[in-house]
CSV table of C-alpha atoms in Angstrom, one decimal:
chain,number,residue,atom,x,y,z
A,1,UNK,CA,169.5,81.7,83.9
A,2,UNK,CA,168.8,84.9,85.6
A,3,UNK,CA,165.2,86.4,85.5
A,4,UNK,CA,164.9,90.2,85.2
A,5,UNK,CA,162.2,92.0,86.9
A,6,UNK,CA,160.9,95.1,85.4
A,7,UNK,CA,160.5,97.6,88.3
A,8,UNK,CA,158.2,99.9,86.3
A,9,UNK,CA,155.7,97.1,85.6
A,10,UNK,CA,155.8,96.0,89.3
A,11,UNK,CA,155.2,99.5,90.4
A,12,UNK,CA,152.3,99.9,88.0
A,13,UNK,CA,150.7,96.6,89.2
A,14,UNK,CA,151.3,97.6,92.9
A,15,UNK,CA,149.8,101.1,92.2
A,16,UNK,CA,146.8,99.6,90.5
A,17,UNK,CA,146.1,97.2,93.2
A,18,UNK,CA,146.3,100.0,95.8
A,19,UNK,CA,144.0,102.1,93.7
A,20,UNK,CA,141.5,99.1,93.4
A,21,UNK,CA,141.6,98.5,97.1
A,22,UNK,CA,141.0,102.1,98.1
A,23,UNK,CA,138.2,102.4,95.5
A,24,UNK,CA,136.4,99.3,96.9
A,25,UNK,CA,137.0,100.6,100.3
A,26,UNK,CA,135.3,103.9,99.5
A,27,UNK,CA,132.4,102.2,97.8
A,28,UNK,CA,131.9,100.1,101.0
A,29,UNK,CA,131.9,103.1,103.1
A,30,UNK,CA,129.4,104.9,100.9
A,31,UNK,CA,127.2,101.8,100.9
A,32,UNK,CA,127.4,101.4,104.6
A,33,UNK,CA,126.3,104.9,105.2
A,34,UNK,CA,123.1,104.8,103.3
A,35,UNK,CA,120.2,103.7,105.5
A,36,UNK,CA,118.1,101.1,103.9
A,37,UNK,CA,114.2,100.9,104.3
A,38,UNK,CA,114.5,98.5,107.2
A,39,UNK,CA,116.7,101.0,109.1
A,40,UNK,CA,114.3,103.9,108.4
A,41,UNK,CA,111.4,101.5,109.5
A,42,UNK,CA,113.0,100.9,112.9
A,43,UNK,CA,113.6,104.7,113.4
A,44,UNK,CA,109.7,105.2,113.8
A,45,UNK,CA,109.7,102.9,117.0
A,46,UNK,CA,110.5,105.7,119.5
A,47,UNK,CA,108.7,108.4,121.5
A,48,UNK,CA,109.6,111.1,118.9
A,49,UNK,CA,107.0,109.6,116.7
A,50,UNK,CA,104.4,112.3,117.6
A,51,UNK,CA,103.0,114.5,114.8
A,52,UNK,CA,103.5,111.8,112.3
A,53,UNK,CA,100.9,110.3,109.9
A,54,UNK,CA,100.4,107.1,108.1
A,55,UNK,CA,99.2,106.8,104.5
A,56,UNK,CA,97.5,103.5,103.7
A,57,UNK,CA,96.5,102.4,100.1
A,58,UNK,CA,94.6,99.1,99.6
A,59,UNK,CA,93.7,97.6,96.3
A,60,UNK,CA,91.2,94.7,96.6
A,61,UNK,CA,90.8,91.8,94.1
A,62,UNK,CA,88.2,93.7,92.2
A,63,UNK,CA,90.5,96.6,91.6
A,64,UNK,CA,88.8,99.1,93.9
A,65,UNK,CA,91.4,101.4,95.5
A,66,UNK,CA,90.9,102.8,99.1
A,67,UNK,CA,93.2,105.6,100.4
A,68,UNK,CA,93.5,106.9,104.0
A,69,UNK,CA,95.8,109.1,105.9
A,70,UNK,CA,95.8,110.1,109.5
A,71,UNK,CA,97.8,110.4,112.8
A,72,UNK,CA,99.7,107.6,114.3
A,73,UNK,CA,101.5,107.1,117.6
A,74,UNK,CA,104.1,105.0,119.0
A,75,UNK,CA,102.9,103.0,122.1
A,76,UNK,CA,106.1,102.4,124.2
A,77,UNK,CA,104.4,100.0,126.6
A,78,UNK,CA,103.6,97.6,123.8
A,79,UNK,CA,106.3,98.6,121.5
A,80,UNK,CA,104.2,99.2,118.4
A,81,UNK,CA,102.7,101.9,116.2
A,82,UNK,CA,98.9,102.5,116.1
A,83,UNK,CA,96.2,104.8,114.8
A,84,UNK,CA,95.1,107.5,117.1
A,85,UNK,CA,92.2,108.7,115.1
A,86,UNK,CA,89.4,107.2,113.0
A,87,UNK,CA,91.3,107.0,109.6
A,88,UNK,CA,88.6,108.3,107.3
A,89,UNK,CA,89.0,106.4,103.9
A,90,UNK,CA,88.0,107.3,100.5
A,91,UNK,CA,87.4,104.8,97.6
A,92,UNK,CA,87.9,104.8,93.8
A,93,UNK,CA,84.4,103.6,93.3
A,94,UNK,CA,82.8,106.4,95.4
A,95,UNK,CA,82.3,109.1,92.7
A,96,UNK,CA,80.9,112.6,92.9
A,97,UNK,CA,80.1,115.1,90.4
A,98,UNK,CA,82.5,118.1,90.5
A,99,UNK,CA,82.3,120.9,88.0
A,100,UNK,CA,80.1,118.6,85.8
A,101,UNK,CA,82.6,115.8,85.8
A,102,UNK,CA,82.6,112.5,87.8
A,103,UNK,CA,85.5,112.3,90.2
A,104,UNK,CA,86.6,109.2,92.2
A,105,UNK,CA,87.6,109.2,95.9
A,106,UNK,CA,84.7,111.5,96.9
A,107,UNK,CA,85.3,112.8,100.4
A,108,UNK,CA,81.7,113.2,101.0
A,109,UNK,CA,81.3,109.5,100.7
A,110,UNK,CA,84.2,108.6,103.1
A,111,UNK,CA,84.0,105.8,105.5
A,112,UNK,CA,85.5,105.6,109.0
A,113,UNK,CA,88.0,102.9,109.3
A,114,UNK,CA,88.2,102.4,113.1
A,115,UNK,CA,86.1,103.1,116.2
A,116,UNK,CA,89.2,103.3,118.4
A,117,UNK,CA,92.9,102.9,118.7
A,118,UNK,CA,94.5,99.6,117.5
A,119,UNK,CA,92.8,99.4,114.0
A,120,UNK,CA,96.4,99.5,112.7
A,121,UNK,CA,99.2,97.7,114.5
A,122,UNK,CA,102.7,97.9,113.2
A,123,UNK,CA,105.5,96.1,115.1
A,124,UNK,CA,109.2,96.3,114.9
A,125,UNK,CA,109.5,92.8,113.5
A,126,UNK,CA,107.8,94.1,110.3
A,127,UNK,CA,104.3,92.9,110.9
A,128,UNK,CA,101.4,95.1,109.7
A,129,UNK,CA,97.8,94.5,110.9
A,130,UNK,CA,94.9,96.5,109.4
A,131,UNK,CA,91.3,96.1,110.7
A,132,UNK,CA,89.1,98.5,109.1
A,133,UNK,CA,85.4,98.2,110.1
A,134,UNK,CA,84.4,98.7,106.4
A,135,UNK,CA,86.3,95.6,105.2
A,136,UNK,CA,84.3,92.7,104.1
A,137,UNK,CA,87.1,90.3,104.5
A,138,UNK,CA,88.1,91.2,108.0
A,139,UNK,CA,91.7,91.7,109.3
A,140,UNK,CA,94.5,92.1,106.7
A,141,UNK,CA,98.0,91.1,108.0
A,142,UNK,CA,101.3,90.8,106.4
A,143,UNK,CA,105.0,91.2,106.9
A,144,UNK,CA,106.2,94.1,104.8
A,145,UNK,CA,108.5,94.3,101.9
A,146,UNK,CA,110.0,97.9,101.3
A,147,UNK,CA,111.6,100.3,99.0
A,148,UNK,CA,112.7,103.7,100.7
A,149,UNK,CA,109.7,104.8,102.6
A,150,UNK,CA,107.1,102.6,100.8
A,151,UNK,CA,106.1,99.4,102.7
A,152,UNK,CA,103.9,96.9,101.0
A,153,UNK,CA,102.6,93.4,101.1
A,154,UNK,CA,99.8,91.1,100.3
A,155,UNK,CA,96.8,89.7,102.5
A,156,UNK,CA,93.8,87.9,101.3
A,157,UNK,CA,94.3,88.8,97.7
A,158,UNK,CA,94.4,92.5,98.7
A,159,UNK,CA,97.6,94.6,97.8
A,160,UNK,CA,98.4,97.0,100.8
A,161,UNK,CA,101.0,99.8,100.9
A,162,UNK,CA,101.8,102.2,103.6
A,163,UNK,CA,104.3,105.0,104.2
A,164,UNK,CA,105.2,107.3,107.0
A,165,UNK,CA,104.6,111.0,106.3
A,166,UNK,CA,104.8,114.3,108.1
A,167,UNK,CA,102.0,115.9,106.1
A,168,UNK,CA,98.4,116.3,107.2
A,169,UNK,CA,95.3,114.0,107.7
A,170,UNK,CA,92.9,113.2,104.9
A,171,UNK,CA,90.1,115.8,104.7
A,172,UNK,CA,92.3,118.8,106.1
A,173,UNK,CA,90.8,122.3,105.4
A,174,UNK,CA,92.1,124.0,102.3
A,175,UNK,CA,91.4,127.0,100.2
A,176,UNK,CA,90.6,127.1,96.6
A,177,UNK,CA,93.3,128.9,94.4
């Protein structure tokens, strides 16, 4: 008995397999060209890290939110990123009356986070250390998780997030509209 092959079906199967192979190849190329948050994180560890800022948000176990944003610098000799200024911090429970309404995060009630450099230490292996002088629990330290440019973790029941920005420090002068 002789088996007949249908060349048309074989050609269609072959074309379909080639199409799928090319399609999967294109998807792999697109996936590999996108930088993940770890690649972006590592890109901050170079001498071009001038004029960058770090934005830090902490939520303590009582639900009080602190927010700070100030200049950072890459220290090549130690291969880490640190604060270069005092990092003023505002708090959700520090309210002020503005236009007859209580507003949280009063800048007039800000607290200075650090007396000198190394209050924040970020290392290429993903370690984040935060030692604000206003903290009642001392040093907060974790290895980050990330999503795009948002890095976060838990330490001593505190949720901490940070992101690298090119904006301005907290409390910069502005004009009213």
